[in-house]
Short mmCIF file of C-alpha atoms in Angstrom, two decimals:
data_model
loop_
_atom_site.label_atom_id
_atom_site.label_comp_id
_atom_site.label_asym_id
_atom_site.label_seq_id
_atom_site.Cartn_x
_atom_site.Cartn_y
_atom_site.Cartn_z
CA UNK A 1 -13.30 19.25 -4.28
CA UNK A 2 -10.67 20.41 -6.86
CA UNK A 3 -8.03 18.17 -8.33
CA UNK A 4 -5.45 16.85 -6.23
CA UNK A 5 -1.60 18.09 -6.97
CA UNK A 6 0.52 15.20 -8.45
CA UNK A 7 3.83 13.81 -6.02
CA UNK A 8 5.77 11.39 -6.74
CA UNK A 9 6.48 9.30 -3.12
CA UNK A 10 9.71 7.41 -3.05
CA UNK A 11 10.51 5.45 -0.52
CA UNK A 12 9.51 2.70 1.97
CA UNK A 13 6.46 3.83 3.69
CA UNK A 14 3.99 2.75 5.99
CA UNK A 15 0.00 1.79 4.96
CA UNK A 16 -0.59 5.06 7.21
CA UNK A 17 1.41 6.87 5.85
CA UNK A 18 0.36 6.04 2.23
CA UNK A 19 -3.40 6.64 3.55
CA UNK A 20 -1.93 10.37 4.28
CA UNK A 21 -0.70 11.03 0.99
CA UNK A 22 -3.40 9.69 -0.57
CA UNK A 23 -5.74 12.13 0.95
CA UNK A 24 -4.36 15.17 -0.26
CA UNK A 25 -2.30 14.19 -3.10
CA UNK A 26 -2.63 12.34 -6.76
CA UNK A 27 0.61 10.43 -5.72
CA UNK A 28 2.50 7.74 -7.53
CA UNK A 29 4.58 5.54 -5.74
CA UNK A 30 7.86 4.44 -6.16
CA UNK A 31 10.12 2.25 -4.39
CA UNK A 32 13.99 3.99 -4.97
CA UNK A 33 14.86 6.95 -7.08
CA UNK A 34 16.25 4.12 -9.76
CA UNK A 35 12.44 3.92 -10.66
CA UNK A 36 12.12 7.50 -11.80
CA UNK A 37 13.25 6.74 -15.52
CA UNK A 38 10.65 4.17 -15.55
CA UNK A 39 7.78 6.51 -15.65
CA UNK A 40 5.95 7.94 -18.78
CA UNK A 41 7.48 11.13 -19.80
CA UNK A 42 4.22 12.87 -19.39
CA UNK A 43 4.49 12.30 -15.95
CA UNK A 44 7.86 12.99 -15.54
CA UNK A 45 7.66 17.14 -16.59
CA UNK A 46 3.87 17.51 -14.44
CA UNK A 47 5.78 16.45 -11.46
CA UNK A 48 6.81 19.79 -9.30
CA UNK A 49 7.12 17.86 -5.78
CA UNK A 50 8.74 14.64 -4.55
CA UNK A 51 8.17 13.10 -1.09
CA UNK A 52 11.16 11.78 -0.55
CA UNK A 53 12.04 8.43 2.58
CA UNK A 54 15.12 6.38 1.44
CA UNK A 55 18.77 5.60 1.12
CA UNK A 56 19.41 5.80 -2.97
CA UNK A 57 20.95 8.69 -4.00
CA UNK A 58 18.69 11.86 -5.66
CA UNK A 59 20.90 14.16 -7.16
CA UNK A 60 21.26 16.17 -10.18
CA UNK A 61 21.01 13.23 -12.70
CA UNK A 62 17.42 12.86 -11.51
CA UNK A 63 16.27 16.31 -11.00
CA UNK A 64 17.36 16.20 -15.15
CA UNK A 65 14.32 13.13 -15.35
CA UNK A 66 12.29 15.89 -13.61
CA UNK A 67 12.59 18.83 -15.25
CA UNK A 68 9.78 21.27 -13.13
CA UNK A 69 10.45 19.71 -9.66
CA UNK A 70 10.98 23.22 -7.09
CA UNK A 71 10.36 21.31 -3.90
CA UNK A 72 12.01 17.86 -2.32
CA UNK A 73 9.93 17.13 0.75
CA UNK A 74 12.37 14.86 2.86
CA UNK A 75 10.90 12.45 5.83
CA UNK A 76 13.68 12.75 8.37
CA UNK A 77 16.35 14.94 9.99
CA UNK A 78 19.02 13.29 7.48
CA UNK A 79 19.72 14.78 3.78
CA UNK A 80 22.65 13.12 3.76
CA UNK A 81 21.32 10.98 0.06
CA UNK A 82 20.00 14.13 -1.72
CA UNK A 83 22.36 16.44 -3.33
CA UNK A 84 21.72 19.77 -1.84
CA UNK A 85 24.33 21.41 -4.39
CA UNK A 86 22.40 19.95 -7.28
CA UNK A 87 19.25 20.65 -5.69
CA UNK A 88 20.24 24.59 -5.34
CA UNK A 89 21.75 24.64 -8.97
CA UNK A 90 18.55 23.13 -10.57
CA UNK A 91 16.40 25.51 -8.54
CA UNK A 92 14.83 22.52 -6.30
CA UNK A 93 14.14 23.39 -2.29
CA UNK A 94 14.61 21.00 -0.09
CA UNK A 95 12.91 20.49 3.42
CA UNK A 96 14.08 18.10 6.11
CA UNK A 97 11.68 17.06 9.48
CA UNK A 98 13.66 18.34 12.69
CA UNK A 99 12.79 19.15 15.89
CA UNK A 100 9.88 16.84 15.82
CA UNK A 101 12.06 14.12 16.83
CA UNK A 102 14.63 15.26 19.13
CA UNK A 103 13.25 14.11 22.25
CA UNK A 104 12.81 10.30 21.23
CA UNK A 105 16.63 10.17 19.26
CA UNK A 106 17.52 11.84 22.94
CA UNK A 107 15.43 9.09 25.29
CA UNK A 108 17.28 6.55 22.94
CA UNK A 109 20.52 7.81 23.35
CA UNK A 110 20.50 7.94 27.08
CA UNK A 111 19.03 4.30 27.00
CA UNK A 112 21.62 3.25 25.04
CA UNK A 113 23.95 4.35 28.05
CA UNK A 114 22.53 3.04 30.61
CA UNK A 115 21.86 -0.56 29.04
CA UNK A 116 25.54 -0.27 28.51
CA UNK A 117 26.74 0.69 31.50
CA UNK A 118 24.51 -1.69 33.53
CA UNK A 119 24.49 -4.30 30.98
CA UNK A 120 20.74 -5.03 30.95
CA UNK A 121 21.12 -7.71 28.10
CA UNK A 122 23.76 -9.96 30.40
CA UNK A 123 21.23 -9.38 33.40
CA UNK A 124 18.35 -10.74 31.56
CA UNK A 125 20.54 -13.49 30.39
CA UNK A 126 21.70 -13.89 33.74
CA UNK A 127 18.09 -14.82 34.91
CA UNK A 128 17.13 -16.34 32.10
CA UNK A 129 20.18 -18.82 31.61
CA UNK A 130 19.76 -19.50 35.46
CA UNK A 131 22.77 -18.39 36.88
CA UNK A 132 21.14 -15.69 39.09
CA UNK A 133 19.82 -18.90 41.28
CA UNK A 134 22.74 -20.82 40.66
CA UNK A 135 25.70 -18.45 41.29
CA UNK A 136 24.21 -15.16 42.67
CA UNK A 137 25.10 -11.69 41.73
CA UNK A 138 26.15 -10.69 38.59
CA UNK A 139 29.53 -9.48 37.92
CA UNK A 140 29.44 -5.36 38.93
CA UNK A 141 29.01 -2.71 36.20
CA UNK A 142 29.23 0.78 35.80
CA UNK A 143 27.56 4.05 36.80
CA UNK A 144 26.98 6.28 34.85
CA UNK A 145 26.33 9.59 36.73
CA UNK A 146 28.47 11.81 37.82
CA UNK A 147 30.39 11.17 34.46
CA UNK A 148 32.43 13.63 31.91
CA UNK A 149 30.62 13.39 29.05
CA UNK A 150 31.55 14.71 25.82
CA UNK A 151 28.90 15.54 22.87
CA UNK A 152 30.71 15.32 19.65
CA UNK A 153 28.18 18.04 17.49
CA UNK A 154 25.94 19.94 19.78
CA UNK A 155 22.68 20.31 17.50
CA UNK A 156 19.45 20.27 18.16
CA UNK A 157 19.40 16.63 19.52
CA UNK A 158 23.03 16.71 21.08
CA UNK A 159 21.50 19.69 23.13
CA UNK A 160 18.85 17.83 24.18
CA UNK A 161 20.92 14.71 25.32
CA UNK A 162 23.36 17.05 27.37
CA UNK A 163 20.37 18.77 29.22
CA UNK A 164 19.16 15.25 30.17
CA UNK A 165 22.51 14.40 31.37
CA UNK A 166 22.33 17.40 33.82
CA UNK A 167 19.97 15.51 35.53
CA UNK A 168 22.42 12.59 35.96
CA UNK A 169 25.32 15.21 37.49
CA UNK A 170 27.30 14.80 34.55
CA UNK A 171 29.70 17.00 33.39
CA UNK A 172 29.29 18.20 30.18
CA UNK A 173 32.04 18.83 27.42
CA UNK A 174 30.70 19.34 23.57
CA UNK A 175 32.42 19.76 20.08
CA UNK A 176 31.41 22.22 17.46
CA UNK A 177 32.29 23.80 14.72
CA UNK A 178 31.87 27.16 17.01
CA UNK A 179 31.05 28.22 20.28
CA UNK A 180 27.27 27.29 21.05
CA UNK A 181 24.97 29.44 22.89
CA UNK A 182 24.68 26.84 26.35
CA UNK A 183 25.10 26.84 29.97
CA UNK A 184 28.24 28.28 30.65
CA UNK A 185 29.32 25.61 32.88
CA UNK A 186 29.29 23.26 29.51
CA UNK A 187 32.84 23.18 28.26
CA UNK A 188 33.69 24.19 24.11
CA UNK A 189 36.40 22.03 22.05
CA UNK A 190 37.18 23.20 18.35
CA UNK A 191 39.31 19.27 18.43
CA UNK A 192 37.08 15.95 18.62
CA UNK A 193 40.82 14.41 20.27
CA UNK A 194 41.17 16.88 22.33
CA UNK A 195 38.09 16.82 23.72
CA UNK A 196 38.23 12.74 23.78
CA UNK A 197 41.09 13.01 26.01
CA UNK A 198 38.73 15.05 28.64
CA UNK A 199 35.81 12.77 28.82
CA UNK A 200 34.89 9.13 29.29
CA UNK A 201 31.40 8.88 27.38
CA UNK A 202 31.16 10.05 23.76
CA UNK A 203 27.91 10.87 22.56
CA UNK A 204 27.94 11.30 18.37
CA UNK A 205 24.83 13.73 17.13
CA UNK A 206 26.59 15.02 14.15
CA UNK A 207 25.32 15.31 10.82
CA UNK A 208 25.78 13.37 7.98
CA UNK A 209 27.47 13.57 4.70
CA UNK A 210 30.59 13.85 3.23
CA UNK A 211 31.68 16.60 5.45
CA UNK A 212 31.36 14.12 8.70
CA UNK A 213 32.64 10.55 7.17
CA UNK A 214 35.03 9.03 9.74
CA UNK A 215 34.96 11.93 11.85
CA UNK A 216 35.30 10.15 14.61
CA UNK A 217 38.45 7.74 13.96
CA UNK A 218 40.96 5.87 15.57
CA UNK A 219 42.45 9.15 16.60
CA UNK A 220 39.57 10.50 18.28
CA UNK A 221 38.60 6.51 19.91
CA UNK A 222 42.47 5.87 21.31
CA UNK A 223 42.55 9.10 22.85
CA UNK A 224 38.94 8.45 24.54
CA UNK A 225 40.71 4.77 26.53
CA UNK A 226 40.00 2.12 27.92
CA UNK A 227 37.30 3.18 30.29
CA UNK A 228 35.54 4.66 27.35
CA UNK A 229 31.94 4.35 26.10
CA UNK A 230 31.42 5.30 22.68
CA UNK A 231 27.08 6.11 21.65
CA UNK A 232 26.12 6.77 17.87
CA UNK A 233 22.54 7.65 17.25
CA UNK A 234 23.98 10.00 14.27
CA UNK A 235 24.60 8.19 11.20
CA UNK A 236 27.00 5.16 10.88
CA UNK A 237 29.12 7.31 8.18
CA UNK A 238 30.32 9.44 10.87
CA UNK A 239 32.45 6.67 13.34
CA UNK A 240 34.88 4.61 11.42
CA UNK A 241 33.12 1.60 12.02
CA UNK A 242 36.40 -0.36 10.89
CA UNK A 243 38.73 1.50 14.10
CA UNK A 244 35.74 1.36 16.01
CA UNK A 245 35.80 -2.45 15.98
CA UNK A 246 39.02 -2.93 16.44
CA UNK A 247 39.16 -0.86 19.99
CA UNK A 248 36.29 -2.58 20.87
CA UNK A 249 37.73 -6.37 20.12
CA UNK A 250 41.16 -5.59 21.39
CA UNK A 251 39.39 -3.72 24.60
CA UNK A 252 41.15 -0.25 24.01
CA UNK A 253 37.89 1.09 25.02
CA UNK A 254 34.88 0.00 27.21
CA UNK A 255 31.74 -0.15 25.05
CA UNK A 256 29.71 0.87 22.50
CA UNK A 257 25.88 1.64 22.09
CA UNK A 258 25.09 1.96 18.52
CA UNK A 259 21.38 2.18 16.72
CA UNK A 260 23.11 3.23 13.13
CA UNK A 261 25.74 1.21 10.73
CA UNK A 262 27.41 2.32 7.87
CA UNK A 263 26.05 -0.26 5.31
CA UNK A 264 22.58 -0.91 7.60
CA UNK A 265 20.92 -2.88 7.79
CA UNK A 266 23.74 -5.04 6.36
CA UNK A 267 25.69 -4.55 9.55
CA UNK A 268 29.27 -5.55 9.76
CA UNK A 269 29.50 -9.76 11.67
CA UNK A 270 32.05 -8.75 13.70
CA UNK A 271 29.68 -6.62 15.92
CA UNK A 272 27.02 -9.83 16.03
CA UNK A 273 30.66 -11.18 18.20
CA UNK A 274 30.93 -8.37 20.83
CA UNK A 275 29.95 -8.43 24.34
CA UNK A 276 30.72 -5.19 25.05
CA UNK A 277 28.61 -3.38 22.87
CA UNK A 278 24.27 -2.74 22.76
CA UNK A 279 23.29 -2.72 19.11
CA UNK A 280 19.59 -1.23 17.91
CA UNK A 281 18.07 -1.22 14.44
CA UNK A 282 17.95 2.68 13.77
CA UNK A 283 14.74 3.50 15.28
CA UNK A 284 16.28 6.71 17.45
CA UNK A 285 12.55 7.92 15.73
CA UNK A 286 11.27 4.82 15.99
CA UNK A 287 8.30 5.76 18.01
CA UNK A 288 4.30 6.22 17.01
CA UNK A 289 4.79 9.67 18.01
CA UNK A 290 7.15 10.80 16.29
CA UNK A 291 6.86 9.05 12.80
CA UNK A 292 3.71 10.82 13.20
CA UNK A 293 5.13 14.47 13.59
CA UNK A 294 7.93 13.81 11.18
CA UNK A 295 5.13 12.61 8.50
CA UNK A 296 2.05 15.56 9.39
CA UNK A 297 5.71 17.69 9.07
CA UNK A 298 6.81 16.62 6.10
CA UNK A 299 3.09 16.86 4.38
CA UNK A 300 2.57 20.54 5.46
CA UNK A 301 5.39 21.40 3.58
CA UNK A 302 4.12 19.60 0.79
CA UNK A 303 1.08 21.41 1.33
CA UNK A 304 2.78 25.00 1.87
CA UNK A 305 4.32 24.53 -1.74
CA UNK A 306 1.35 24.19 -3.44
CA UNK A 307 -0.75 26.70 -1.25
CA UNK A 308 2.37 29.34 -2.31
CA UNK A 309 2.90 30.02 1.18
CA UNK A 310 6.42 29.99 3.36
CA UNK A 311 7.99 26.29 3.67
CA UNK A 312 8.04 25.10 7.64
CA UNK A 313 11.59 23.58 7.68
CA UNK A 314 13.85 24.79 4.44
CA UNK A 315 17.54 23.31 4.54
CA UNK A 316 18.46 25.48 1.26
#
């Protein structure tokens, strides 16, 4: 067997996932892109590809510590850390995992609603606490079918959540930058408000970046209401968490089911007050299956580079 190609891996990963790189790569290790600088300067202009998992910033000053990288290899959907302008200018591809993990973020989502709605953590409290045996019922919740639902960024995942709310007899309402190719019973909005004023469930699937921060702000959350359910499996840059709290302490809206924060996993107190909201550690991925995809996905590409044949999933 020849000699392995050299990686650097930054990141948090698994032991499994470590065991994979190992196996086809001569990878070094590192724990945030800070540590780049730290390494011999040898290493630093060998290195053509980086496997990249993390929330530090990779831009331009660090594609200048690596001065033949061609290929950023990025575990997730997210690019929203790596800076794709830099990356073009310096000549450095970058590939993202999609696809691979649409159904789980999607399964999530809709779980998110429906623990909500029917407030499965005050029924289990309810039975636990004993006041199913000593008072009876449960206050009444709230359906959630037959609903107008509005998806505020109809990718790949926000698809997938609206065809699975089909099957609840929902209505479905979406916001894009343009008109999507969908059923044609699925309504378009080029306006987040306007569409807010339509609907009584917001779903956010947009991307992230600096494009997206506070898209969805007071503005868009007043004219959703009262009866209002707000879901974010997107990236906690993209709600103003700030306005989002507020409505949701001063009941101008119903709910909230959130798995992302903007400074996660640092998340704000105020939520840890709430009783109207159902709050999940990121893992819309967070399934053996799909960290599985997303990491076989994220090698090939690795793989692809150094075999000179076409990348699986280029985002530049």
């Amino acid at each position: 067997m020849g000699k392995k190609n050299e990686i650097l891996v930054i990141g948090d990963y698994t032991e499994w996932q470590t065991k994979m790189f190992k196996e086809f790569f001569e990878s070094f290790f590192l724990t945030s892109t800070l540590d780049i600088k730290n390494l011999s300067i040898g290493l630093r202009e060998r290195i053509e590809a980086v496997a990249f998992k993390g929330h530090s910033e990779l831009g331009e000053e660090e594609f200048k510590l690596l001065p033949k990288l061609k290929l950023i290899s990025n575990f997730g959907v997210g690019f929203d850390t790596i800076s794709i302008v830099g990356a073009s200018k310096c000549g450095v591809t970058v590939t993202n995992t999609p696809n691979v993990l649409n159904d789980d973020v999607a399964d999530l989502a809709i779980g998110l609603l429906i623990g909500l709605s029917r407030r499965f953590a005050d029924g289990t409290n309810w039975i636990r606490s004993g006041n199913w045996e000593k008072f009876g019922e449960m206050p009444l919740n709230h359906s959630i079918s037959k609903r107008r639902v509005g998806i505020i960024g109809l990718g790949r995942i926000g698809y997938e959540i609206a065809n699975r709310l089909e099957r609840f007899k929902c209505e479905i309402h979406y916001y894009s930058r343009s008109v999507k190719k969908c059923p044609p019973s699925w309504k378009f909005y080029s306006d987040a408000v306007s569409l807010a004023q339509e609907v009584e469930i917001i779903f956010v699937t947009l991307v992230g970046g600096r494009e997206t921060v506070n898209f969805v702000n007071s503005e868009v959350l007043d004219a959703l209401g009262v009866n209002g359910f707000v879901i974010n499996v997107s990236r906690g840059s993209t709600v103003d968490e700030l306005a989002l709290l507020d409505v949701l302490e001063s009941r101008k809206i119903r709910g909230a089911g959130l798995d992302v924060f903007y400074a996660e996993p640092k998340i704000n107190r105020r939520f840890l007050q709430l009783d109207n909201v159902l709050i999940q550690p990121h893992q819309g991925s967070g399934t053996f299956e799909s960290r599985r995809a997303m990491s076989e996905l994220q090698i090939k590409n690795l793989k692809n580079y150094f075999s000179g044949i076409k990348l699986v999933t280029p985002v530049n």
